[in-house]
mmCIF file of C-alpha atoms in Angstrom:
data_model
loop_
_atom_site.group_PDB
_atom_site.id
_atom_site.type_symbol
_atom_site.label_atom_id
_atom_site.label_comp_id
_atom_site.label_asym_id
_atom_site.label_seq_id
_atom_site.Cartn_x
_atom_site.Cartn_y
_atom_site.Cartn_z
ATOM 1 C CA UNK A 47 4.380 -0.708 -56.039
ATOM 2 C CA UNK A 48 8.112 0.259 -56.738
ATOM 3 C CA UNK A 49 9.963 2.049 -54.326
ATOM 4 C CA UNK A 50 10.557 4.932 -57.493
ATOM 5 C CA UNK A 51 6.519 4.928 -57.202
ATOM 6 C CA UNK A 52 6.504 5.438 -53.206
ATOM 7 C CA UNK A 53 8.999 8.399 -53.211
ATOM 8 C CA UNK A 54 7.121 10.178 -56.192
ATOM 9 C CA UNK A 55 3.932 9.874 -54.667
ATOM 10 C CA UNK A 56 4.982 10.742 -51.300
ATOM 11 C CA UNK A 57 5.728 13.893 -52.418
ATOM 12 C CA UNK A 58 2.639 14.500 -54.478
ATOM 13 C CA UNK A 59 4.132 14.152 -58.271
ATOM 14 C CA UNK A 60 2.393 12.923 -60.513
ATOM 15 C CA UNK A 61 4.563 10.869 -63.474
ATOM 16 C CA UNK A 62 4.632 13.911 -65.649
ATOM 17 C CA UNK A 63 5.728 16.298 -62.738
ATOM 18 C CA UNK A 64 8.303 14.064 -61.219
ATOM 19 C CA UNK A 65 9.740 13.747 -65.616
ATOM 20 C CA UNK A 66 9.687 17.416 -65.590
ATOM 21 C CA UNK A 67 11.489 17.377 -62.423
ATOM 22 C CA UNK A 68 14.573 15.466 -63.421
ATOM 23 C CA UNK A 69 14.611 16.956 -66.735
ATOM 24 C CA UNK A 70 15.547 16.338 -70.175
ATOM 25 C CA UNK A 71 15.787 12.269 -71.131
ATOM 26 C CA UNK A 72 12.455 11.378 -68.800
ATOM 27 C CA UNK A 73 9.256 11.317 -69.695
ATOM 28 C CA UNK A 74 5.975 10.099 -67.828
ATOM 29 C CA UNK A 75 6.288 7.405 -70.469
ATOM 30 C CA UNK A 76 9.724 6.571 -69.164
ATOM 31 C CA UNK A 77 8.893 7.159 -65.432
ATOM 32 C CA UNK A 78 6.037 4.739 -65.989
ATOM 33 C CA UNK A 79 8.482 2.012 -67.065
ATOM 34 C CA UNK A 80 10.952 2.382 -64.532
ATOM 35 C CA UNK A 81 7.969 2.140 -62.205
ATOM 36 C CA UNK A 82 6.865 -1.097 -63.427
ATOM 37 C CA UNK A 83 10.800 -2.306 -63.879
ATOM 38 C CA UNK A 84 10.146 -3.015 -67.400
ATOM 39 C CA UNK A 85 13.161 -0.286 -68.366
ATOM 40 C CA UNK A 86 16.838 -0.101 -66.569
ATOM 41 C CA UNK A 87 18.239 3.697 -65.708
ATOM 42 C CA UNK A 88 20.850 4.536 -67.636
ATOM 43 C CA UNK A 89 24.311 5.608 -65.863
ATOM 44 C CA UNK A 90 22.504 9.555 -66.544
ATOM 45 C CA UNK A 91 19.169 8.856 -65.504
ATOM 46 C CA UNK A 92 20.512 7.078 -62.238
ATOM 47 C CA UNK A 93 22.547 10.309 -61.247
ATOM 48 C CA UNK A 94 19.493 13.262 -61.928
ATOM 49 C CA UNK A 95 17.101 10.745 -59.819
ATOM 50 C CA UNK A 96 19.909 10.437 -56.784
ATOM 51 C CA UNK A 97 20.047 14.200 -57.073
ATOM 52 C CA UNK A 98 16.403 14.455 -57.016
ATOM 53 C CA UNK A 99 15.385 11.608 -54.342
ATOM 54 C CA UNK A 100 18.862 12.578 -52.049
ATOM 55 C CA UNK A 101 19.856 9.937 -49.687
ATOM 56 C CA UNK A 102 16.835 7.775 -50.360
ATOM 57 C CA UNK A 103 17.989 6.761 -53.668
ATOM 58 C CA UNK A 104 20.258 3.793 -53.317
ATOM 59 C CA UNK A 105 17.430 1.985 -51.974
ATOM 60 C CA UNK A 106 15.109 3.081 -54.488
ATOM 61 C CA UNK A 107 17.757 2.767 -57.665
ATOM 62 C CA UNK A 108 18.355 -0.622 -56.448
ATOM 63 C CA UNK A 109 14.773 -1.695 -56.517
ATOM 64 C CA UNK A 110 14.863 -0.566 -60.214
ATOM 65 C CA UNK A 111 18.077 -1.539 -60.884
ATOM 66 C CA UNK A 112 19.877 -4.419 -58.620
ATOM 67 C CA UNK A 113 23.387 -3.617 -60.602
ATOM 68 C CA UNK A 114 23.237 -0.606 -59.488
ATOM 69 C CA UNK A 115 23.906 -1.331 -56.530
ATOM 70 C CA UNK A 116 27.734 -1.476 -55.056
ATOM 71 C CA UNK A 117 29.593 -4.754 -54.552
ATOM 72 C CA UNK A 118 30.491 -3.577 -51.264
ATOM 73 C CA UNK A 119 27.351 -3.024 -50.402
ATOM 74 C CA UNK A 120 25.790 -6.341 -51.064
ATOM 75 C CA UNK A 121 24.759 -8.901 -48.327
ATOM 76 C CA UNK A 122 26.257 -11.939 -48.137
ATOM 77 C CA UNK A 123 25.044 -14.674 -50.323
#
């Protein structure tokens, strides 16, 4: 289970509710796939699900998407 598929749950969305939620480019379809990593965020998708999830979302995006995560930011090697 993806961290994308913790924080929807934990708040009692369904795949559907949490597409509606961010709007227009997701669909269940597409939450689905980002859930099972088999489809990257685009730069877009990244933002509206950072605006939805708050300050829990650069752990979560980076579970989807490891690029998305800062140089900075990474641990050392």
């Amino acid at each position: 289970m993806t961290m994308l598929e913790l924080y929807r749950r934990a708040r009692g969305w369904s795949q559907a509710d949490l597409a509606r939620e961010l709007g227009r480019g997701f669909t269940a379809s597409a939450i689905s796939l980002l859930e099972a990593q088999r489809l990257q965020p685009s730069p877009r998708q990244r933002q509206r699900l950072a605006e939805v999830f708050g300050p829990e979302a650069e752990a979560m995006l980076a579970s989807i998407d490891p690029a998305s995560v800062p140089a900075s930011k990474e641990g050392p090697l």
